[in-house]
Amino acid sequence: MTETWRLVALAEAGPDLIRSLAECHITCWREAYRNLVPQHVLDAFDLDRRTEQWQRTRLRPTGTTVVAVAGPATALGFASVFPARDNPPAAPAELGAMYVRAAQHGTGVAHDLMRAVLDPGTDTSLWVFEENPRAQTFYRKYDFELDGTRKVEEFTLAPQVRMVRRSVAAVDAVQAARGADALEEAHEP
């Protein structure tokens, strides 16, 4: 039997979904970052505290969060986009979260979440753990490319690399410029 899901904006989430989202967030961190993040950091997550954080985010959003939901209120994954936090920013928007439970990998949940939060008309950046090639490969499927910028993540002290996805208009402009350059070169004596 194939599990079905729907996408729900965080602003529309009720208390049961908020709690399920918090549990999903913690579970995804533990699944995705085992061996990348110190175990004591992963063990320290508290469901009640994470639920309160998501409730505050729902009431005072700084961007867009979409949750993939099965049944009445079971969070399978979520994605969040908000104004870039880098100074100076590499792009106006930042994909700050993209998490799907391991049991849902390969089902299309992540694809639906990415399509829901990424605006093809807006350049978008993200930070990913340097030692997480699986995630980097996933983001490349959505046209994110490493831009050469690195930093140490404050919470885990693990190295991260930045990836940037250019808007459709920016990509078209680059391709047009490359085409014009190639045309000029072809006509040079």
Coordinates of N, CA, C and O in Angstrom, one line a residue:
M1 N 0.8 -1.2 0.0 CA 0.0 0.0 0.0 C 0.9 1.3 0.0 O 1.8 1.4 0.8
T2 N 0.6 2.2 -0.9 CA 1.4 3.4 -1.0 C 0.7 4.4 0.0 O -0.5 4.7 -0.1
E3 N 1.6 5.1 0.8 CA 1.1 6.1 1.7 C 0.9 7.4 0.9 O 1.7 7.8 0.0
T4 N -0.2 8.1 1.2 CA -0.5 9.3 0.5 C -0.2 10.5 1.5 O -0.3 10.2 2.8
W5 N 0.0 11.6 1.0 CA 0.3 12.8 1.9 C -0.3 14.0 1.2 O -0.6 14.0 0.0
R6 N -0.4 15.0 2.0 CA -0.8 16.4 1.5 C 0.1 17.4 2.1 O 0.8 17.1 3.1
L7 N 0.2 18.5 1.4 CA 1.1 19.6 1.9 C 0.2 20.6 2.7 O -0.8 21.0 2.2
V8 N 0.7 21.0 3.8 CA 0.0 21.9 4.7 C 1.0 23.1 5.1 O 2.1 22.8 5.5
A9 N 0.5 24.3 4.9 CA 1.3 25.4 5.4 C 1.4 25.4 6.9 O 0.4 25.1 7.5
L10 N 2.5 25.8 7.4 CA 2.7 25.8 8.9 C 1.6 26.7 9.5 O 1.1 26.4 10.6
A11 N 1.3 27.8 8.9 CA 0.2 28.7 9.4 C -1.1 28.0 9.7 O -1.9 28.5 10.5
E12 N -1.4 26.9 8.9 CA -2.6 26.2 9.1 C -2.6 25.0 10.0 O -3.6 24.4 10.2
A13 N -1.4 24.8 10.6 CA -1.2 23.6 11.5 C -1.9 23.8 12.8 O -1.7 24.8 13.5
G14 N -2.6 22.7 13.3 CA -3.2 22.7 14.6 C -2.2 22.1 15.6 O -1.1 21.7 15.2
P15 N -2.6 22.1 16.9 CA -1.7 21.6 17.9 C -1.1 20.2 17.7 O 0.1 19.9 17.9
D16 N -2.0 19.3 17.2 CA -1.5 17.9 17.0 C -0.4 17.8 15.9 O 0.6 17.1 16.0
L17 N -0.6 18.6 14.8 CA 0.4 18.6 13.7 C 1.7 19.3 14.2 O 2.8 18.9 13.8
I18 N 1.5 20.4 15.0 CA 2.7 21.1 15.5 C 3.6 20.1 16.3 O 4.8 20.0 16.1
R19 N 2.9 19.3 17.2 CA 3.7 18.3 18.0 C 4.3 17.3 17.1 O 5.5 16.9 17.3
S20 N 3.6 16.8 16.1 CA 4.1 15.8 15.2 C 5.3 16.4 14.3 O 6.2 15.7 14.1
L21 N 5.2 17.6 14.0 CA 6.3 18.3 13.3 C 7.5 18.4 14.1 O 8.6 18.1 13.7
A22 N 7.4 18.7 15.4 CA 8.5 18.7 16.3 C 9.1 17.3 16.4 O 10.4 17.2 16.4
E23 N 8.3 16.3 16.5 CA 8.8 15.0 16.6 C 9.5 14.6 15.3 O 10.6 14.0 15.3
C24 N 9.0 15.0 14.2 CA 9.6 14.7 12.9 C 10.9 15.4 12.8 O 11.9 14.8 12.3
H25 N 11.0 16.7 13.2 CA 12.2 17.4 13.2 C 13.3 16.7 13.9 O 14.4 16.5 13.4
I26 N 13.0 16.3 15.1 CA 14.0 15.6 16.0 C 14.4 14.3 15.3 O 15.6 14.0 15.3
T27 N 13.4 13.5 14.9 CA 13.7 12.2 14.3 C 14.6 12.4 13.0 O 15.6 11.6 12.8
C28 N 14.3 13.4 12.2 CA 15.1 13.6 11.0 C 16.5 14.0 11.3 O 17.4 13.5 10.6
W29 N 16.7 14.8 12.3 CA 18.1 15.2 12.7 C 18.8 13.9 13.1 O 20.0 13.7 12.7
R30 N 18.2 13.1 13.9 CA 18.9 11.9 14.4 C 19.2 10.9 13.3 O 20.2 10.3 13.3
E31 N 18.2 10.8 12.4 CA 18.5 9.9 11.2 C 19.5 10.4 10.3 O 20.4 9.7 9.8
A32 N 19.5 11.7 10.0 CA 20.3 12.3 8.9 C 21.7 12.6 9.4 O 22.7 12.5 8.6
Y33 N 21.9 12.9 10.7 CA 23.1 13.4 11.2 C 23.9 12.5 12.1 O 24.9 12.9 12.7
R34 N 23.4 11.3 12.3 CA 24.2 10.3 13.0 C 25.6 10.2 12.3 O 25.7 10.2 11.1
N35 N 26.6 10.3 13.1 CA 28.0 10.2 12.6 C 28.5 11.5 12.0 O 29.6 11.6 11.6
L36 N 27.6 12.5 11.9 CA 28.1 13.9 11.5 C 28.0 14.9 12.6 O 28.8 15.8 12.6
V37 N 27.1 14.7 13.5 CA 26.9 15.6 14.7 C 27.2 14.8 15.9 O 26.8 13.6 16.0
P38 N 27.8 15.4 16.9 CA 28.1 14.6 18.2 C 26.8 14.0 18.8 O 25.8 14.7 18.8
Q39 N 26.9 12.8 19.2 CA 25.7 12.1 19.8 C 25.0 12.9 20.9 O 23.8 12.9 21.0
H40 N 25.8 13.5 21.8 CA 25.2 14.3 22.9 C 24.4 15.4 22.4 O 23.4 15.8 23.0
V41 N 24.7 16.0 21.2 CA 23.8 17.0 20.7 C 22.5 16.4 20.2 O 21.4 17.0 20.5
L42 N 22.6 15.3 19.5 CA 21.3 14.7 19.1 C 20.5 14.2 20.2 O 19.2 14.3 20.2
D43 N 21.1 13.7 21.3 CA 20.4 13.2 22.5 C 19.7 14.3 23.2 O 18.8 14.1 24.0
A44 N 20.2 15.6 23.1 CA 19.7 16.7 23.9 C 18.4 17.3 23.4 O 17.8 18.1 24.1
F45 N 17.9 16.9 22.2 CA 16.7 17.4 21.8 C 15.5 17.1 22.7 O 15.4 15.9 23.1
D46 N 14.7 18.0 23.0 CA 13.5 17.8 23.9 C 12.2 18.1 23.1 O 12.1 19.2 22.5
L47 N 11.3 17.1 23.1 CA 10.1 17.2 22.3 C 9.3 18.4 22.7 O 8.7 19.2 21.8
D48 N 9.1 18.6 24.0 CA 8.3 19.8 24.4 C 8.8 21.1 24.0 O 8.1 22.0 23.5
R49 N 10.2 21.2 24.2 CA 10.8 22.5 23.8 C 10.7 22.7 22.3 O 10.5 23.8 21.8
R50 N 10.9 21.7 21.5 CA 10.9 21.8 20.0 C 9.4 22.1 19.6 O 9.2 22.9 18.7
T51 N 8.4 21.5 20.3 CA 7.0 21.9 20.0 C 6.8 23.3 20.2 O 6.1 24.0 19.4
E52 N 7.3 23.9 21.4 CA 7.1 25.3 21.7 C 7.8 26.2 20.6 O 7.2 27.2 20.2
Q53 N 8.9 25.8 20.2 CA 9.6 26.5 19.1 C 8.8 26.6 17.8 O 8.7 27.6 17.2
W54 N 8.3 25.4 17.4 CA 7.5 25.4 16.2 C 6.2 26.2 16.4 O 5.7 26.9 15.5
Q55 N 5.6 26.2 17.6 CA 4.4 27.0 17.8 C 4.7 28.5 17.7 O 4.0 29.3 17.1
R56 N 5.9 28.9 18.2 CA 6.3 30.3 18.1 C 6.5 30.7 16.6 O 6.2 31.8 16.2
T57 N 7.1 29.8 15.9 CA 7.4 30.0 14.5 C 6.1 30.1 13.7 O 6.0 31.0 12.8
R58 N 5.1 29.3 14.1 CA 3.8 29.4 13.4 C 3.1 30.7 13.7 O 2.6 31.3 12.8
L59 N 3.3 31.2 14.9 CA 2.6 32.5 15.2 C 3.4 33.7 14.7 O 2.8 34.8 14.5
R60 N 4.7 33.6 14.6 CA 5.5 34.7 14.1 C 6.5 34.3 13.0 O 7.7 34.2 13.2
P61 N 5.9 33.9 11.8 CA 6.7 33.4 10.8 C 7.7 34.4 10.2 O 7.3 35.6 10.1
T62 N 8.8 34.0 9.8 CA 9.8 34.8 9.1 C 9.9 34.4 7.6 O 10.7 35.0 6.9
G63 N 9.2 33.4 7.3 CA 9.3 32.8 5.9 C 8.2 31.9 5.7 O 7.1 32.1 6.2
T64 N 8.4 30.9 4.9 CA 7.4 29.9 4.5 C 7.9 28.5 4.9 O 9.0 28.1 4.6
T65 N 7.0 27.8 5.6 CA 7.3 26.4 6.0 C 6.1 25.6 5.5 O 4.9 26.0 5.8
V66 N 6.4 24.5 4.8 CA 5.4 23.6 4.3 C 5.7 22.2 4.9 O 6.8 21.8 5.0
V67 N 4.6 21.5 5.4 CA 4.7 20.2 6.0 C 4.0 19.2 5.1 O 2.9 19.4 4.7
A68 N 4.7 18.1 4.9 CA 4.0 16.9 4.3 C 3.4 16.1 5.4 O 4.0 15.7 6.3
V69 N 2.1 15.9 5.2 CA 1.3 15.3 6.3 C 0.5 14.0 5.8 O -0.1 14.1 4.7
A70 N 0.6 13.0 6.5 CA -0.2 11.8 6.2 C -1.3 11.7 7.3 O -1.0 12.1 8.5
G71 N -2.4 11.1 6.9 CA -3.5 11.0 7.9 C -3.9 12.3 8.5 O -3.7 13.4 7.9
P72 N -4.5 12.3 9.6 CA -5.0 13.6 10.2 C -3.9 14.5 10.6 O -4.0 15.8 10.5
A73 N -2.7 14.0 11.1 CA -1.7 15.0 11.6 C -0.4 14.3 11.9 O 0.3 14.5 12.9
T74 N 0.1 13.5 10.9 CA 1.4 12.9 11.0 C 2.4 13.5 10.0 O 2.2 13.4 8.8
A75 N 3.3 14.3 10.6 CA 4.3 14.9 9.8 C 5.3 13.9 9.2 O 6.0 13.2 10.0
L76 N 5.5 13.9 7.9 CA 6.4 13.1 7.2 C 7.7 13.8 6.9 O 8.8 13.2 6.7
G77 N 7.6 15.1 6.8 CA 8.8 16.0 6.4 C 8.3 17.4 6.3 O 7.1 17.7 6.4
F78 N 9.3 18.3 6.1 CA 9.0 19.7 6.0 C 10.1 20.5 5.3 O 11.3 20.0 5.3
A79 N 9.8 21.6 4.8 CA 10.8 22.5 4.2 C 10.5 23.9 4.6 O 9.3 24.3 4.7
S80 N 11.5 24.7 4.8 CA 11.3 26.1 5.1 C 12.3 27.0 4.3 O 13.4 26.7 4.1
V81 N 11.7 28.1 3.8 CA 12.4 29.1 3.1 C 12.2 30.4 3.7 O 11.0 30.7 4.1
F82 N 13.2 31.2 3.9 CA 13.1 32.6 4.5 C 14.1 33.5 3.9 O 15.0 33.1 3.2
P83 N 14.1 34.8 4.3 CA 15.1 35.7 3.8 C 16.5 35.2 4.2 O 16.6 34.7 5.3
A84 N 17.4 35.4 3.3 CA 18.8 34.9 3.6 C 19.4 35.5 4.9 O 19.2 36.7 5.1
R85 N 20.1 34.7 5.6 CA 20.7 35.2 6.9 C 22.2 35.6 6.7 O 22.7 36.3 7.6
D86 N 22.8 35.3 5.6 CA 24.2 35.6 5.4 C 24.4 37.1 5.2 O 23.5 37.8 4.6
N87 N 25.5 37.6 5.6 CA 25.8 39.0 5.4 C 27.2 39.1 4.8 O 28.2 38.9 5.5
P88 N 27.3 39.5 3.5 CA 26.2 39.8 2.6 C 25.6 38.5 2.1 O 26.3 37.4 2.0
P89 N 24.4 38.5 1.7 CA 23.7 37.3 1.2 C 24.2 36.9 -0.2 O 24.5 37.7 -1.0
A90 N 24.2 35.6 -0.4 CA 24.6 35.1 -1.8 C 23.3 35.0 -2.7 O 23.4 35.0 -3.9
A91 N 22.2 35.1 -2.0 CA 20.9 35.1 -2.7 C 19.8 35.7 -1.7 O 20.1 35.7 -0.5
P92 N 18.7 36.2 -2.3 CA 17.8 36.9 -1.3 C 17.0 35.9 -0.5 O 16.6 36.2 0.6
A93 N 16.9 34.6 -0.9 CA 16.2 33.6 -0.1 C 17.1 32.5 0.3 O 18.2 32.3 -0.3
E94 N 16.8 31.8 1.4 CA 17.6 30.7 1.9 C 16.7 29.5 2.2 O 15.6 29.7 2.9
L95 N 17.0 28.4 1.7 CA 16.4 27.1 2.1 C 17.0 26.7 3.4 O 18.1 26.2 3.5
G96 N 16.3 27.0 4.5 CA 16.8 26.8 5.8 C 16.6 25.5 6.4 O 17.2 25.1 7.4
A97 N 15.6 24.8 5.9 CA 15.3 23.4 6.4 C 14.7 22.6 5.2 O 13.9 23.1 4.5
M98 N 15.1 21.3 5.2 CA 14.6 20.4 4.2 C 14.8 19.0 4.8 O 15.9 18.5 4.8
Y99 N 13.8 18.5 5.5 CA 13.9 17.2 6.2 C 12.7 16.3 5.9 O 11.6 16.8 5.9
V100 N 13.0 15.1 5.6 CA 12.0 14.0 5.4 C 12.5 12.8 6.2 O 13.6 12.4 6.2
R101 N 11.5 12.2 6.8 CA 11.8 10.9 7.6 C 12.5 9.9 6.6 O 12.1 9.8 5.5
A102 N 13.4 9.2 7.1 CA 14.1 8.2 6.3 C 13.2 7.2 5.7 O 13.4 6.8 4.5
A103 N 12.1 6.8 6.3 CA 11.2 5.8 5.8 C 10.5 6.4 4.5 O 9.9 5.7 3.7
Q104 N 10.5 7.7 4.4 CA 9.9 8.4 3.2 C 10.8 8.7 2.1 O 10.4 9.3 1.1
H105 N 12.1 8.4 2.3 CA 13.1 8.7 1.2 C 12.7 8.0 -0.1 O 12.4 6.8 0.0
G106 N 12.7 8.6 -1.2 CA 12.4 8.0 -2.5 C 11.0 7.9 -2.8 O 10.6 7.3 -3.9
T107 N 10.1 8.5 -2.0 CA 8.6 8.3 -2.2 C 8.1 9.5 -3.0 O 6.9 9.5 -3.5
G108 N 8.8 10.6 -3.1 CA 8.3 11.8 -3.7 C 8.0 12.9 -2.7 O 7.7 14.1 -3.1
V109 N 8.0 12.6 -1.4 CA 7.7 13.6 -0.4 C 8.7 14.8 -0.5 O 8.2 16.0 -0.6
A110 N 10.0 14.5 -0.6 CA 11.0 15.6 -0.7 C 10.8 16.4 -1.9 O 10.9 17.7 -1.9
H111 N 10.5 15.8 -3.0 CA 10.3 16.5 -4.3 C 9.1 17.5 -4.2 O 9.2 18.6 -4.6
D112 N 8.0 17.0 -3.6 CA 6.8 17.8 -3.4 C 7.1 19.0 -2.5 O 6.7 20.2 -2.8
L113 N 7.9 18.8 -1.5 CA 8.3 19.9 -0.6 C 9.1 20.9 -1.3 O 8.9 22.1 -1.1
M114 N 10.1 20.5 -2.0 CA 11.0 21.4 -2.8 C 10.2 22.2 -3.8 O 10.4 23.4 -3.8
R115 N 9.3 21.6 -4.5 CA 8.5 22.3 -5.5 C 7.6 23.3 -4.8 O 7.3 24.4 -5.3
A116 N 7.2 23.0 -3.6 CA 6.3 23.9 -2.8 C 7.0 25.2 -2.3 O 6.4 26.2 -2.2
V117 N 8.3 25.1 -1.9 CA 8.9 26.2 -1.3 C 9.9 27.0 -2.2 O 10.2 28.1 -1.9
L118 N 10.4 26.3 -3.3 CA 11.3 27.0 -4.2 C 10.6 27.9 -5.2 O 9.8 27.4 -5.9
D119 N 11.0 29.1 -5.3 CA 10.4 30.0 -6.3 C 11.4 30.1 -7.4 O 12.5 30.5 -7.3
P120 N 11.0 29.6 -8.6 CA 11.9 29.6 -9.8 C 12.4 31.0 -10.2 O 13.4 31.2 -10.8
G121 N 11.7 32.1 -9.7 CA 12.1 33.4 -10.0 C 13.0 34.1 -9.0 O 13.4 35.3 -9.1
T122 N 13.4 33.3 -8.0 CA 14.3 33.9 -6.9 C 15.5 33.0 -6.7 O 15.4 31.8 -6.5
D123 N 16.7 33.7 -6.7 CA 17.9 33.0 -6.3 C 17.8 32.5 -4.9 O 17.2 33.3 -4.0
T124 N 18.2 31.3 -4.6 CA 18.1 30.7 -3.2 C 19.4 30.1 -2.8 O 20.0 29.4 -3.7
S125 N 19.8 30.2 -1.6 CA 21.0 29.6 -1.1 C 20.6 28.6 0.0 O 19.5 28.6 0.5
L126 N 21.6 27.8 0.4 CA 21.4 26.9 1.5 C 22.8 26.5 2.1 O 23.8 26.7 1.4
W127 N 22.8 26.0 3.3 CA 24.0 25.5 3.9 C 23.8 24.0 4.2 O 22.7 23.6 4.6
V128 N 24.8 23.2 3.9 CA 24.7 21.7 4.0 C 26.0 21.3 4.6 O 27.1 21.8 4.4
F129 N 26.0 20.2 5.5 CA 27.2 19.7 6.1 C 28.1 19.3 5.0 O 27.7 18.6 4.0
E130 N 29.4 19.6 5.1 CA 30.4 19.3 4.1 C 30.5 17.8 3.9 O 30.7 17.3 2.8
E131 N 30.4 17.1 5.0 CA 30.5 15.6 5.0 C 29.2 14.9 4.8 O 29.0 13.8 5.2
N132 N 28.3 15.5 4.0 CA 27.0 14.9 3.7 C 26.8 14.9 2.2 O 26.0 15.7 1.7
P133 N 27.5 14.0 1.5 CA 27.4 14.0 0.0 C 26.0 13.6 -0.4 O 25.6 14.0 -1.5
R134 N 25.3 12.8 0.3 CA 23.9 12.4 -0.1 C 23.0 13.7 -0.2 O 22.3 13.8 -1.2
A135 N 23.1 14.5 0.8 CA 22.3 15.8 0.7 C 22.7 16.7 -0.4 O 21.9 17.2 -1.1
Q136 N 24.0 16.8 -0.6 CA 24.5 17.6 -1.7 C 24.1 17.1 -3.0 O 23.7 17.9 -3.9
T137 N 24.1 15.8 -3.2 CA 23.6 15.2 -4.5 C 22.1 15.5 -4.6 O 21.7 15.8 -5.7
F138 N 21.3 15.4 -3.6 CA 19.9 15.7 -3.6 C 19.7 17.2 -4.1 O 18.9 17.4 -5.0
Y139 N 20.4 18.1 -3.5 CA 20.2 19.5 -3.8 C 20.7 19.8 -5.3 O 20.1 20.7 -5.9
R140 N 21.7 19.1 -5.8 CA 22.1 19.3 -7.2 C 20.9 19.0 -8.1 O 20.9 19.6 -9.2
K141 N 20.1 18.1 -7.8 CA 18.9 17.7 -8.6 C 18.0 18.9 -8.8 O 17.2 19.0 -9.7
Y142 N 18.1 19.9 -7.9 CA 17.3 21.1 -7.9 C 18.1 22.3 -8.3 O 17.8 23.4 -8.0
D143 N 19.2 22.0 -9.0 CA 20.1 23.1 -9.6 C 20.9 23.9 -8.6 O 21.4 25.0 -8.9
F144 N 21.1 23.4 -7.4 CA 21.9 24.1 -6.4 C 23.4 23.7 -6.7 O 23.6 22.5 -7.1
E145 N 24.3 24.6 -6.6 CA 25.7 24.4 -6.9 C 26.5 24.9 -5.8 O 26.2 26.0 -5.2
L146 N 27.6 24.2 -5.4 CA 28.5 24.8 -4.4 C 29.1 26.1 -4.9 O 29.4 26.2 -6.1
D147 N 29.2 27.1 -4.0 CA 29.8 28.4 -4.4 C 31.2 28.6 -3.8 O 31.7 29.7 -4.0
G148 N 31.7 27.6 -3.2 CA 33.1 27.8 -2.6 C 33.1 28.3 -1.2 O 34.2 28.5 -0.6
T149 N 32.0 28.7 -0.6 CA 32.0 29.3 0.7 C 31.8 28.2 1.8 O 30.9 27.3 1.6
R150 N 32.6 28.3 2.8 CA 32.5 27.3 3.9 C 32.3 28.1 5.2 O 32.8 29.2 5.4
K151 N 31.8 27.4 6.3 CA 31.7 27.9 7.6 C 31.5 26.8 8.6 O 31.2 25.6 8.2
V152 N 31.7 27.0 9.8 CA 31.5 26.1 10.9 C 30.1 26.3 11.5 O 29.8 27.5 11.9
E153 N 29.3 25.3 11.5 CA 27.9 25.5 12.0 C 28.0 25.7 13.5 O 28.7 24.9 14.2
E154 N 27.4 26.7 14.0 CA 27.5 27.1 15.5 C 27.0 26.0 16.4 O 27.6 25.8 17.5
F155 N 25.9 25.4 16.1 CA 25.3 24.5 17.0 C 26.1 23.2 17.2 O 26.1 22.6 18.2
T156 N 26.6 22.7 16.1 CA 27.3 21.4 16.1 C 28.8 21.4 15.9 O 29.5 20.4 16.1
L157 N 29.3 22.6 15.5 CA 30.7 22.8 15.2 C 31.2 21.9 14.0 O 32.4 21.8 13.8
A158 N 30.3 21.5 13.2 CA 30.6 20.7 11.9 C 30.8 21.7 10.8 O 30.0 22.7 10.7
P159 N 31.7 21.4 9.9 CA 31.9 22.3 8.7 C 30.7 22.2 7.7 O 30.2 21.1 7.5
Q160 N 30.3 23.3 7.2 CA 29.2 23.4 6.2 C 29.8 24.1 5.0 O 30.7 24.9 5.0
V161 N 29.1 23.8 3.8 CA 29.4 24.4 2.6 C 28.1 25.1 2.1 O 27.0 24.6 2.4
R162 N 28.2 26.2 1.3 CA 27.0 26.8 0.8 C 26.8 26.4 -0.6 O 27.7 26.2 -1.4
M163 N 25.5 26.2 -0.9 CA 25.1 25.9 -2.3 C 24.1 27.0 -2.7 O 23.3 27.5 -1.9
V164 N 24.1 27.4 -4.0 CA 23.2 28.4 -4.5 C 22.5 27.9 -5.7 O 23.1 27.3 -6.6
R165 N 21.3 28.3 -5.8 CA 20.4 28.0 -7.0 C 20.0 29.3 -7.6 O 19.4 30.1 -6.9
R166 N 20.4 29.5 -8.8 CA 20.0 30.8 -9.5 C 18.6 30.7 -10.1 O 18.1 29.6 -10.4
S167 N 18.0 31.8 -10.1 CA 16.6 31.9 -10.7 C 16.6 31.6 -12.2 O 17.7 31.6 -12.8
V168 N 15.5 31.2 -12.7 CA 15.4 30.9 -14.1 C 15.8 32.1 -14.9 O 16.6 31.9 -15.9
A169 N 15.5 33.3 -14.5 CA 15.9 34.5 -15.3 C 17.4 34.6 -15.3 O 18.0 35.0 -16.3
A170 N 18.0 34.4 -14.1 CA 19.5 34.5 -14.0 C 20.2 33.5 -14.9 O 21.1 33.8 -15.6
V171 N 19.7 32.3 -14.9 CA 20.2 31.2 -15.7 C 20.1 31.5 -17.2 O 21.0 31.4 -18.0
D172 N 18.9 32.0 -17.6 CA 18.7 32.4 -19.0 C 19.6 33.5 -19.4 O 20.2 33.5 -20.5
A173 N 19.9 34.5 -18.5 CA 20.8 35.6 -18.8 C 22.2 35.1 -19.0 O 22.9 35.5 -20.0
V174 N 22.7 34.1 -18.2 CA 24.0 33.6 -18.3 C 24.1 32.8 -19.6 O 25.1 32.9 -20.3
Q175 N 23.1 32.0 -19.9 CA 23.2 31.2 -21.1 C 23.1 32.1 -22.3 O 23.8 31.8 -23.3
A176 N 22.4 33.2 -22.3 CA 22.3 34.1 -23.4 C 23.7 34.8 -23.6 O 24.2 34.9 -24.7
A177 N 24.3 35.1 -22.5 CA 25.6 35.8 -22.5 C 26.7 34.8 -23.1 O 27.5 35.2 -23.9
R178 N 26.6 33.5 -22.7 CA 27.5 32.5 -23.2 C 27.3 32.3 -24.7 O 28.2 32.2 -25.5
G179 N 26.0 32.3 -25.1 CA 25.7 32.2 -26.5 C 26.2 33.4 -27.3 O 26.8 33.2 -28.4
A180 N 26.1 34.6 -26.8 CA 26.6 35.8 -27.5 C 28.1 35.7 -27.6 O 28.7 36.1 -28.6
D181 N 28.8 35.3 -26.5 CA 30.2 35.2 -26.5 C 30.7 34.2 -27.5 O 31.6 34.4 -28.3
A182 N 30.0 33.0 -27.6 CA 30.4 32.0 -28.6 C 30.1 32.5 -30.0 O 30.9 32.2 -30.9
L183 N 29.1 33.3 -30.2 CA 28.8 33.8 -31.5 C 29.9 34.8 -31.9 O 30.3 34.8 -33.1
E184 N 30.3 35.7 -31.0 CA 31.4 36.6 -31.3 C 32.6 35.9 -31.6 O 33.3 36.3 -32.6
E185 N 33.0 34.9 -30.8 CA 34.2 34.1 -31.1 C 34.2 33.5 -32.5 O 35.2 33.4 -33.2
A186 N 33.0 33.0 -32.9 CA 32.9 32.3 -34.1 C 33.1 33.3 -35.3 O 33.5 32.9 -36.4
H187 N 32.8 34.5 -35.1 CA 32.9 35.5 -36.2 C 34.2 36.4 -36.1 O 34.4 37.2 -36.9
E188 N 35.1 36.1 -35.2 CA 36.3 36.8 -35.1 C 37.3 36.3 -36.2 O 37.3 35.1 -36.5
P189 N 38.0 37.2 -36.8 CA 39.0 36.7 -37.8 C 40.1 35.8 -37.3 O 40.5 35.8 -36.2

